[in-house]
């Protein structure tokens, strides 16, 4: 579920058809998303998932592939849910 | 190799820590002749080594060879830089104490360590900021500590004397696309120091098409405790890692377009850092350990580039067998720049022409890669 939503959001920043976006798609090289748009993407992920991405997590490696973004988002959703419980 | 003018030779001779007897004799010979002091002043200022020249000439008892008005100017500059550096050291003490109280291991890099610890006098090394290397996991805590001390991540406006805080997006962009965080700045309200700037590095290399990789956390883990200026307890890289970091810094700024366009690429003080450090710590330097690390991390090209030019400028500072052991066969990269692009460019003029002629930058402006959108124009799109 998270993965589909991440792909949906990525669709706003790339011209690549959503159906062609896979876990292994590389954000810069395959989806052609530039650094400025990665920053906008981070903020949209925060708003749409209700999470906060700490500055220490903001790095090229965390936003290297669709999979790495998904892993980061899922871990932050998990943290939010745990703190609510 | 092109021959150097007397003024250029003097600049290189004086930009080291200790002069041998033949070097002292050559300085005397040059100064006994008519030298062009406006050329020495220009090169000394642009390469940030005017105070080293003043220090060496004074140490040799040759101040009276300098025209009186120029000598006065050099003396004032020498004292002003000393004052500025001491103000920075006071700031470093406050920051280091706060980091220690909060359990943050931040490693001091470059000028603010070199000036009081490695250079022959604190006045002889200019620097404009306090550089730290930190682990990414410490960024949030470190930011809080610096904010508490009055530092803001933003840009200082020299006209108004005010700091405009960067937006969160700008901070993220800076952190993600460069080796450091958005600068932390604080107004100092001192005649010689308007601003204290802290640069927090998370990587000793660069970000964006960088073929090299270094374990920055390992460098921090093996950093050693040190005392600076008698009262500052801090961390510095270990002896060999310190040289690795200086070399990576020099190579990055000498070969990437962004720094060349700003004329920050070939500055003699960065080469002097290496020479003065290696000569001061020659008995502590473990070349075997250094070379193992360089090879493990595939940093041979970076290290060879720096050592090659250090030896060209200063004679055999780095031992011949070390150069051999680095093992570089194809040396074409020594004249390349714009290495962050897919295809690097090649300088048309030789190294010493580039070093002493600031017009080198005109060659770069004609390079099509240089017209790409730069960091600041992209960052300024992120104002909200």
CSV table of C-alpha atoms in Angstrom, one decimal:
chain,number,residue,atom,x,y,z
A,1,UNK,CA,0.0,0.0,0.0
A,2,UNK,CA,2.8,2.4,1.0
A,3,UNK,CA,4.7,1.5,-2.2
A,4,UNK,CA,1.8,2.4,-4.5
A,5,UNK,CA,1.3,5.7,-2.7
A,6,UNK,CA,5.0,6.4,-3.0
A,7,UNK,CA,4.9,5.7,-6.7
A,8,UNK,CA,1.8,7.9,-7.1
A,9,UNK,CA,3.7,10.8,-5.4
A,10,UNK,CA,6.8,10.1,-7.6
A,11,UNK,CA,4.6,10.4,-10.6
A,12,UNK,CA,4.3,14.1,-9.9
A,13,UNK,CA,8.0,14.6,-10.4
A,14,UNK,CA,8.8,12.4,-13.4
A,15,UNK,CA,7.7,12.0,-16.9
A,16,UNK,CA,8.2,8.2,-16.7
A,17,UNK,CA,4.9,6.3,-16.8
A,18,UNK,CA,3.8,5.1,-13.3
A,19,UNK,CA,3.4,1.5,-14.6
A,20,UNK,CA,7.1,1.5,-15.5
A,21,UNK,CA,8.3,2.6,-12.1
A,22,UNK,CA,9.6,-0.4,-10.1
A,23,UNK,CA,11.3,-0.9,-6.7
A,24,UNK,CA,14.6,-0.8,-8.4
A,25,UNK,CA,14.0,2.4,-10.4
A,26,UNK,CA,16.8,4.9,-9.6
A,27,UNK,CA,15.4,8.3,-8.7
A,28,UNK,CA,18.0,10.4,-10.6
A,29,UNK,CA,19.1,8.2,-13.5
A,30,UNK,CA,15.9,6.3,-14.4
A,31,UNK,CA,13.2,8.7,-13.2
A,32,UNK,CA,15.3,11.8,-14.1
A,33,UNK,CA,14.3,13.6,-10.9
A,34,UNK,CA,16.6,16.5,-10.1
A,35,UNK,CA,17.9,17.5,-6.6
A,36,UNK,CA,15.6,20.5,-6.3
A,37,UNK,CA,12.6,18.2,-7.0
A,38,UNK,CA,13.8,15.6,-4.6
A,39,UNK,CA,13.6,18.3,-1.9
A,40,UNK,CA,10.0,19.1,-3.0
A,41,UNK,CA,9.3,15.3,-3.0
A,42,UNK,CA,10.5,15.0,0.6
A,43,UNK,CA,8.1,17.7,1.8
A,44,UNK,CA,5.2,16.1,-0.1
A,45,UNK,CA,6.0,12.6,1.4
A,46,UNK,CA,5.9,14.2,4.8
A,47,UNK,CA,2.6,15.9,4.2
A,48,UNK,CA,0.9,12.9,2.5
A,49,UNK,CA,2.1,10.3,5.0
A,50,UNK,CA,1.9,12.5,8.1
A,51,UNK,CA,5.6,11.9,8.9
A,52,UNK,CA,8.6,14.0,9.6
A,53,UNK,CA,11.9,13.2,7.8
A,54,UNK,CA,14.7,14.3,10.2
A,55,UNK,CA,17.6,16.2,8.7
A,56,UNK,CA,20.0,13.3,9.6
A,57,UNK,CA,18.0,11.1,7.1
A,58,UNK,CA,18.3,13.6,4.3
A,59,UNK,CA,20.9,12.2,2.0
A,60,UNK,CA,21.4,11.0,-1.6
A,61,UNK,CA,21.6,7.4,-0.4
A,62,UNK,CA,18.1,7.6,1.2
A,63,UNK,CA,16.7,8.8,-2.1
A,64,UNK,CA,18.7,6.7,-4.4
A,65,UNK,CA,15.9,4.2,-5.5
A,66,UNK,CA,12.2,3.9,-5.1
A,67,UNK,CA,12.9,1.0,-2.8
A,68,UNK,CA,15.1,3.1,-0.5
A,69,UNK,CA,12.4,5.8,-0.3
A,70,UNK,CA,9.8,3.2,0.5
A,71,UNK,CA,12.0,1.7,3.3
A,72,UNK,CA,12.5,5.1,4.8
A,73,UNK,CA,8.8,6.1,4.6
A,74,UNK,CA,7.7,2.7,6.1
A,75,UNK,CA,10.1,3.0,9.0
A,76,UNK,CA,8.9,6.5,9.8
A,77,UNK,CA,5.2,5.4,9.6
A,78,UNK,CA,6.0,2.5,11.9
A,79,UNK,CA,7.6,5.0,14.4
A,80,UNK,CA,4.6,7.3,14.2
A,81,UNK,CA,2.2,4.3,14.9
A,82,UNK,CA,4.4,3.0,17.7
A,83,UNK,CA,4.4,6.4,19.5
A,84,UNK,CA,0.6,6.7,19.1
A,85,UNK,CA,0.1,3.3,20.8
B,1,UNK,CA,58.8,23.5,-17.0
B,2,UNK,CA,58.6,27.3,-17.3
B,3,UNK,CA,61.0,29.2,-15.1
B,4,UNK,CA,59.6,31.3,-12.2
B,5,UNK,CA,60.1,35.0,-11.7
B,6,UNK,CA,62.1,36.0,-8.6
B,7,UNK,CA,58.8,37.1,-7.0
B,8,UNK,CA,57.1,33.8,-7.7
B,9,UNK,CA,60.1,31.9,-6.4
B,10,UNK,CA,60.1,34.0,-3.2
B,11,UNK,CA,56.4,33.3,-2.7
B,12,UNK,CA,57.0,29.6,-2.9
B,13,UNK,CA,60.1,29.7,-0.8
B,14,UNK,CA,58.4,31.6,2.0
B,15,UNK,CA,55.2,29.5,2.0
B,16,UNK,CA,56.6,26.8,4.2
B,17,UNK,CA,57.1,26.4,7.9
B,18,UNK,CA,60.9,26.1,8.3
B,19,UNK,CA,63.4,27.2,5.7
B,20,UNK,CA,66.6,25.2,5.2
B,21,UNK,CA,69.9,27.0,5.0
B,22,UNK,CA,70.1,27.0,1.2
B,23,UNK,CA,66.5,28.2,1.1
B,24,UNK,CA,67.3,31.0,3.5
B,25,UNK,CA,70.3,32.0,1.4
B,26,UNK,CA,68.1,32.1,-1.8
B,27,UNK,CA,65.6,34.3,0.0
B,28,UNK,CA,68.5,36.7,0.9
B,29,UNK,CA,69.7,36.7,-2.7
B,30,UNK,CA,66.2,37.5,-4.1
B,31,UNK,CA,65.6,40.3,-1.7
B,32,UNK,CA,69.1,41.8,-2.3
B,33,UNK,CA,67.9,42.3,-5.9
B,34,UNK,CA,65.1,44.7,-6.9
B,35,UNK,CA,61.8,42.8,-6.5
B,36,UNK,CA,58.4,43.9,-7.6
B,37,UNK,CA,56.5,44.2,-4.3
B,38,UNK,CA,53.2,44.9,-5.9
B,39,UNK,CA,53.4,41.4,-7.5
B,40,UNK,CA,54.4,39.9,-4.1
B,41,UNK,CA,51.5,41.7,-2.4
B,42,UNK,CA,49.0,40.5,-5.0
B,43,UNK,CA,50.2,36.9,-5.0
B,44,UNK,CA,50.5,36.9,-1.2
B,45,UNK,CA,47.0,38.1,-0.8
B,46,UNK,CA,45.3,36.0,-3.5
B,47,UNK,CA,47.1,32.9,-2.2
B,48,UNK,CA,46.6,33.8,1.5
B,49,UNK,CA,50.3,33.5,2.3
B,50,UNK,CA,51.3,37.2,2.7
B,51,UNK,CA,51.7,36.7,6.5
B,52,UNK,CA,53.9,33.6,5.9
B,53,UNK,CA,56.1,35.8,3.7
B,54,UNK,CA,56.2,38.5,6.4
B,55,UNK,CA,57.0,35.9,9.1
B,56,UNK,CA,59.9,34.4,7.1
B,57,UNK,CA,61.4,37.7,6.0
B,58,UNK,CA,61.2,38.9,9.6
B,59,UNK,CA,62.7,35.7,10.9
B,60,UNK,CA,65.6,36.2,8.6
B,61,UNK,CA,66.1,39.8,9.8
B,62,UNK,CA,65.4,41.2,6.4
B,63,UNK,CA,62.4,43.5,7.0
B,64,UNK,CA,64.5,46.5,6.0
B,65,UNK,CA,64.6,45.1,2.5
B,66,UNK,CA,60.9,46.0,2.2
B,67,UNK,CA,59.9,49.6,1.4
B,68,UNK,CA,58.7,51.2,4.6
B,69,UNK,CA,55.0,51.8,3.6
B,70,UNK,CA,54.6,48.2,2.3
B,71,UNK,CA,56.2,46.9,5.4
B,72,UNK,CA,53.8,48.8,7.6
B,73,UNK,CA,50.9,47.5,5.7
B,74,UNK,CA,52.2,43.9,6.0
B,75,UNK,CA,52.7,44.4,9.7
B,76,UNK,CA,49.1,45.6,10.3
B,77,UNK,CA,47.7,42.8,8.2
B,78,UNK,CA,49.8,40.3,10.2
B,79,UNK,CA,48.5,41.6,13.5
B,80,UNK,CA,44.9,41.9,12.3
B,81,UNK,CA,44.8,38.3,11.1
B,82,UNK,CA,46.3,37.2,14.5
B,83,UNK,CA,43.5,39.1,16.3
B,84,UNK,CA,40.8,37.6,14.0
B,85,UNK,CA,42.2,34.1,14.5
B,86,UNK,CA,42.2,34.5,18.3
B,87,UNK,CA,38.6,35.6,18.2
B,88,UNK,CA,37.7,32.5,16.2
B,89,UNK,CA,39.6,30.4,18.8
B,90,UNK,CA,37.5,31.9,21.6
B,91,UNK,CA,34.4,30.9,19.6
B,92,UNK,CA,35.8,27.4,19.0
B,93,UNK,CA,36.3,27.0,22.8
B,94,UNK,CA,32.6,27.8,23.5
B,95,UNK,CA,31.5,25.4,20.7
B,96,UNK,CA,33.8,22.6,21.7
B,97,UNK,CA,32.7,22.8,25.4
B,98,UNK,CA,29.1,22.7,24.3
B,99,UNK,CA,29.6,19.7,22.0
B,100,UNK,CA,31.5,17.8,24.8
B,101,UNK,CA,28.7,18.5,27.3
B,102,UNK,CA,26.2,17.2,24.8
B,103,UNK,CA,28.2,14.1,23.9
B,104,UNK,CA,28.8,15.2,20.3
B,105,UNK,CA,32.1,14.0,18.7
B,106,UNK,CA,32.9,16.7,16.1
B,107,UNK,CA,36.3,16.6,14.5
B,108,UNK,CA,38.1,19.9,13.8
B,109,UNK,CA,39.4,20.2,10.3
B,110,UNK,CA,41.7,22.6,8.3
B,111,UNK,CA,42.7,26.2,9.2
B,112,UNK,CA,41.4,26.6,12.7
B,113,UNK,CA,43.5,23.5,13.8
B,114,UNK,CA,46.5,24.2,11.5
B,115,UNK,CA,47.0,27.9,12.5
B,116,UNK,CA,47.5,27.3,16.2
B,117,UNK,CA,49.0,23.8,16.1
B,118,UNK,CA,50.9,23.3,12.9
B,119,UNK,CA,51.9,26.6,11.4
B,120,UNK,CA,54.9,28.5,12.8
B,121,UNK,CA,52.7,31.3,14.2
B,122,UNK,CA,49.0,31.7,14.6
B,123,UNK,CA,49.1,34.8,12.4
B,124,UNK,CA,50.5,32.8,9.4
B,125,UNK,CA,47.4,30.8,8.4
B,126,UNK,CA,44.3,32.7,7.3
B,127,UNK,CA,40.9,31.0,7.8
B,128,UNK,CA,37.3,32.2,7.5
B,129,UNK,CA,35.3,29.6,9.3
B,130,UNK,CA,35.4,26.7,11.8
B,131,UNK,CA,35.2,23.4,10.0
B,132,UNK,CA,34.0,20.2,11.7
B,133,UNK,CA,33.4,16.7,10.4
B,134,UNK,CA,30.5,14.9,12.1
B,135,UNK,CA,28.4,11.8,11.8
B,136,UNK,CA,25.0,12.2,10.2
B,137,UNK,CA,23.3,10.8,13.2
B,138,UNK,CA,24.6,13.7,15.3
B,139,UNK,CA,23.2,16.4,12.9
B,140,UNK,CA,20.0,17.1,14.8
B,141,UNK,CA,21.6,17.4,18.2
B,142,UNK,CA,24.5,19.4,16.9
B,143,UNK,CA,22.1,21.8,15.2
B,144,UNK,CA,20.3,22.3,18.5
B,145,UNK,CA,23.5,23.0,20.3
B,146,UNK,CA,24.7,25.6,17.7
B,147,UNK,CA,21.2,27.2,17.7
B,148,UNK,CA,21.5,27.6,21.5
B,149,UNK,CA,24.9,29.3,21.1
B,150,UNK,CA,23.2,31.8,18.7
B,151,UNK,CA,24.2,30.3,15.4
B,152,UNK,CA,21.7,30.3,12.5
B,153,UNK,CA,21.8,28.4,9.3
B,154,UNK,CA,21.6,31.0,6.7
B,155,UNK,CA,23.2,33.7,4.6
B,156,UNK,CA,24.9,36.8,5.9
B,157,UNK,CA,24.2,40.1,4.1
B,158,UNK,CA,27.3,42.2,4.2
B,159,UNK,CA,25.4,45.4,3.3
B,160,UNK,CA,22.8,45.2,6.1
B,161,UNK,CA,24.9,43.1,8.6
B,162,UNK,CA,21.9,40.8,9.0
B,163,UNK,CA,21.5,37.0,8.6
B,164,UNK,CA,18.6,35.6,6.5
B,165,UNK,CA,17.8,32.2,7.8
B,166,UNK,CA,17.6,29.5,5.1
B,167,UNK,CA,14.3,27.7,4.5
B,168,UNK,CA,14.0,24.0,5.5
B,169,UNK,CA,14.0,23.1,1.9
B,170,UNK,CA,17.2,25.1,1.3
B,171,UNK,CA,18.9,23.3,4.2
B,172,UNK,CA,17.8,19.9,2.8
B,173,UNK,CA,19.1,20.9,-0.6
B,174,UNK,CA,22.4,22.0,0.7
B,175,UNK,CA,22.9,18.9,2.8
B,176,UNK,CA,21.9,16.6,0.0
B,177,UNK,CA,23.9,18.1,-2.9
B,178,UNK,CA,27.1,19.1,-1.1
B,179,UNK,CA,29.5,17.6,1.4
B,180,UNK,CA,28.3,19.9,4.2
B,181,UNK,CA,25.3,21.4,5.9
B,182,UNK,CA,24.0,24.9,5.2
B,183,UNK,CA,26.5,27.1,7.0
B,184,UNK,CA,25.9,28.2,10.6
B,185,UNK,CA,26.5,31.9,11.1
B,186,UNK,CA,26.5,34.3,14.0
B,187,UNK,CA,27.1,38.1,13.9
B,188,UNK,CA,30.3,38.9,16.0
B,189,UNK,CA,30.1,42.7,16.1
B,190,UNK,CA,33.9,43.1,16.1
B,191,UNK,CA,35.8,45.5,13.9
B,192,UNK,CA,37.9,42.7,12.4
B,193,UNK,CA,35.3,39.9,12.6
B,194,UNK,CA,31.8,40.7,11.4
B,195,UNK,CA,30.8,37.1,11.4
B,196,UNK,CA,31.7,33.7,12.9
B,197,UNK,CA,30.9,30.9,10.5
B,198,UNK,CA,30.8,27.2,11.3
B,199,UNK,CA,30.9,24.7,8.4
B,200,UNK,CA,29.7,21.2,9.4
B,201,UNK,CA,31.0,18.6,6.9
B,202,UNK,CA,29.5,15.1,6.7
B,203,UNK,CA,31.8,14.0,3.9
B,204,UNK,CA,35.5,14.7,3.1
B,205,UNK,CA,34.8,14.1,-0.6
B,206,UNK,CA,32.1,15.6,-2.7
B,207,UNK,CA,28.5,14.7,-3.6
B,208,UNK,CA,27.4,14.3,-7.2
B,209,UNK,CA,29.2,12.1,-9.7
B,210,UNK,CA,32.0,11.3,-7.2
B,211,UNK,CA,33.7,8.1,-8.1
B,212,UNK,CA,35.3,7.8,-4.7
B,213,UNK,CA,33.9,6.6,-1.5
B,214,UNK,CA,35.3,7.0,2.0
B,215,UNK,CA,33.9,5.8,5.3
B,216,UNK,CA,33.6,9.1,7.1
B,217,UNK,CA,32.3,7.5,10.2
B,218,UNK,CA,35.4,5.4,10.5
B,219,UNK,CA,37.5,8.6,10.3
B,220,UNK,CA,35.5,10.1,13.1
B,221,UNK,CA,35.7,6.9,15.2
B,222,UNK,CA,39.5,6.9,15.1
B,223,UNK,CA,39.9,10.7,15.5
B,224,UNK,CA,42.1,11.6,18.5
B,225,UNK,CA,41.6,14.0,21.4
B,226,UNK,CA,43.8,17.1,21.3
B,227,UNK,CA,44.3,20.4,23.1
B,228,UNK,CA,44.4,23.5,21.1
B,229,UNK,CA,45.7,26.8,22.3
B,230,UNK,CA,46.2,25.4,25.8
B,231,UNK,CA,42.5,25.4,26.7
B,232,UNK,CA,40.4,23.9,24.0
B,233,UNK,CA,39.7,20.2,24.3
B,234,UNK,CA,38.7,18.9,20.9
B,235,UNK,CA,39.1,16.1,18.4
B,236,UNK,CA,41.4,15.9,15.3
B,237,UNK,CA,41.8,13.3,12.7
B,238,UNK,CA,44.7,10.9,13.3
B,239,UNK,CA,48.0,11.8,11.7
B,240,UNK,CA,47.6,10.0,8.4
B,241,UNK,CA,43.8,10.7,8.1
B,242,UNK,CA,44.5,14.4,8.4
B,243,UNK,CA,46.6,14.3,5.3
B,244,UNK,CA,44.0,12.3,3.4
B,245,UNK,CA,41.4,14.9,4.3
B,246,UNK,CA,43.7,17.8,3.2
B,247,UNK,CA,44.4,16.1,-0.1
B,248,UNK,CA,40.7,15.3,-0.8
B,249,UNK,CA,39.8,19.0,0.0
B,250,UNK,CA,42.6,20.3,-2.2
B,251,UNK,CA,41.8,18.0,-5.1
B,252,UNK,CA,38.0,18.7,-4.9
B,253,UNK,CA,38.5,22.4,-5.1
B,254,UNK,CA,41.3,22.3,-7.7
B,255,UNK,CA,39.3,20.2,-10.2
B,256,UNK,CA,35.6,21.0,-9.8
B,257,UNK,CA,34.2,23.8,-12.0
B,258,UNK,CA,32.2,25.4,-9.2
B,259,UNK,CA,35.4,26.3,-7.2
B,260,UNK,CA,37.4,27.1,-10.3
B,261,UNK,CA,34.8,29.7,-11.4
B,262,UNK,CA,35.1,31.3,-8.0
B,263,UNK,CA,38.9,31.3,-8.2
B,264,UNK,CA,39.1,29.1,-5.2
B,265,UNK,CA,40.9,26.3,-7.0
B,266,UNK,CA,44.6,26.8,-7.0
B,267,UNK,CA,45.5,28.5,-3.8
B,268,UNK,CA,49.1,28.1,-2.5
B,269,UNK,CA,48.0,28.0,1.1
B,270,UNK,CA,46.3,24.6,0.5
B,271,UNK,CA,49.6,23.2,-0.8
B,272,UNK,CA,51.5,24.9,2.0
B,273,UNK,CA,49.1,23.1,4.5
B,274,UNK,CA,50.4,19.8,3.2
B,275,UNK,CA,54.1,20.7,3.1
B,276,UNK,CA,54.1,22.3,6.6
B,277,UNK,CA,52.1,19.4,8.1
B,278,UNK,CA,54.3,16.7,6.5
B,279,UNK,CA,57.5,18.5,7.5
B,280,UNK,CA,56.3,19.0,11.1
B,281,UNK,CA,55.1,15.5,11.6
B,282,UNK,CA,57.6,13.6,9.4
B,283,UNK,CA,58.7,11.5,12.4
B,284,UNK,CA,55.1,10.5,13.3
B,285,UNK,CA,53.9,9.9,9.7
B,286,UNK,CA,53.4,6.2,9.1
B,287,UNK,CA,53.6,6.0,5.3
B,288,UNK,CA,52.8,2.3,5.3
B,289,UNK,CA,49.5,2.8,7.2
B,290,UNK,CA,48.7,5.9,5.0
B,291,UNK,CA,49.3,4.0,1.7
B,292,UNK,CA,47.3,1.0,2.9
B,293,UNK,CA,44.3,3.3,3.6
B,294,UNK,CA,44.7,5.1,0.3
B,295,UNK,CA,44.7,1.8,-1.6
B,296,UNK,CA,41.9,0.2,0.3
B,297,UNK,CA,39.7,3.2,-0.5
B,298,UNK,CA,41.0,3.6,-4.1
B,299,UNK,CA,42.1,7.2,-3.5
B,300,UNK,CA,45.3,6.9,-5.4
B,301,UNK,CA,44.5,9.5,-8.1
B,302,UNK,CA,43.5,12.1,-5.5
B,303,UNK,CA,46.6,11.6,-3.4
B,304,UNK,CA,49.0,11.4,-6.4
B,305,UNK,CA,47.5,14.6,-7.9
B,306,UNK,CA,48.2,16.5,-4.7
B,307,UNK,CA,51.6,15.0,-3.9
B,308,UNK,CA,52.8,15.5,-7.5
B,309,UNK,CA,52.1,19.2,-7.4
B,310,UNK,CA,53.5,19.6,-3.9
B,311,UNK,CA,56.7,18.1,-5.1
B,312,UNK,CA,56.7,20.2,-8.2
B,313,UNK,CA,56.3,23.4,-6.1
B,314,UNK,CA,58.5,22.5,-3.1
B,315,UNK,CA,61.0,19.9,-4.2
B,316,UNK,CA,60.9,16.3,-2.8
B,317,UNK,CA,58.6,16.8,0.2
B,318,UNK,CA,56.9,13.4,-0.4
B,319,UNK,CA,59.5,10.7,-0.7
B,320,UNK,CA,60.1,9.2,-4.1
B,321,UNK,CA,59.3,5.6,-2.9
B,322,UNK,CA,55.9,6.8,-1.7
B,323,UNK,CA,55.1,8.3,-5.1
B,324,UNK,CA,56.2,5.0,-6.7
B,325,UNK,CA,54.1,3.0,-4.3
B,326,UNK,CA,50.9,5.0,-5.1
B,327,UNK,CA,51.4,3.4,-8.5
B,328,UNK,CA,49.9,5.7,-11.0
B,329,UNK,CA,50.8,5.0,-14.6
B,330,UNK,CA,48.5,7.1,-16.8
B,331,UNK,CA,49.1,10.7,-15.6
B,332,UNK,CA,46.8,12.5,-18.0
B,333,UNK,CA,44.4,13.3,-15.2
B,334,UNK,CA,46.9,15.8,-13.7
B,335,UNK,CA,45.9,18.4,-16.2
B,336,UNK,CA,42.1,17.7,-16.1
B,337,UNK,CA,39.4,19.8,-14.5
B,338,UNK,CA,35.6,19.7,-14.5
B,339,UNK,CA,35.9,16.1,-13.2
B,340,UNK,CA,32.3,16.2,-11.9
B,341,UNK,CA,31.1,16.1,-15.5
B,342,UNK,CA,30.9,13.0,-17.7
B,343,UNK,CA,33.9,14.1,-19.7
B,344,UNK,CA,36.6,16.2,-17.9
B,345,UNK,CA,38.2,19.1,-19.7
B,346,UNK,CA,42.0,19.7,-20.0
B,347,UNK,CA,43.9,22.8,-19.1
B,348,UNK,CA,45.6,24.5,-22.1
B,349,UNK,CA,48.3,26.2,-20.0
B,350,UNK,CA,50.9,24.7,-17.7
B,351,UNK,CA,50.5,24.4,-13.9
B,352,UNK,CA,52.6,27.3,-12.9
B,353,UNK,CA,50.8,29.6,-15.3
B,354,UNK,CA,47.5,28.5,-13.8
B,355,UNK,CA,48.9,28.9,-10.3
B,356,UNK,CA,50.1,32.5,-10.7
B,357,UNK,CA,47.7,33.9,-13.3
B,358,UNK,CA,44.1,34.5,-12.1
B,359,UNK,CA,43.1,34.9,-15.7
B,360,UNK,CA,43.1,31.1,-15.9
B,361,UNK,CA,39.4,31.4,-15.0
B,362,UNK,CA,38.8,32.9,-18.5
B,363,UNK,CA,39.6,29.5,-20.0
B,364,UNK,CA,36.9,28.0,-17.8
B,365,UNK,CA,34.2,30.5,-18.8
B,366,UNK,CA,34.7,29.5,-22.4
B,367,UNK,CA,33.9,25.9,-21.3
B,368,UNK,CA,30.3,24.8,-22.2
B,369,UNK,CA,30.0,22.8,-18.9
B,370,UNK,CA,30.6,26.0,-16.9
B,371,UNK,CA,27.3,27.5,-18.0
B,372,UNK,CA,25.2,24.9,-16.4
B,373,UNK,CA,22.8,26.0,-13.6
B,374,UNK,CA,24.9,26.5,-10.5
B,375,UNK,CA,24.2,25.5,-7.0
B,376,UNK,CA,23.0,28.9,-5.8
B,377,UNK,CA,20.5,29.5,-8.6
B,378,UNK,CA,18.9,26.1,-7.9
B,379,UNK,CA,19.0,26.7,-4.1
B,380,UNK,CA,17.3,30.0,-4.5
B,381,UNK,CA,14.3,28.3,-6.1
B,382,UNK,CA,13.6,26.8,-2.7
B,383,UNK,CA,12.5,29.9,-0.8
B,384,UNK,CA,9.3,28.6,0.6
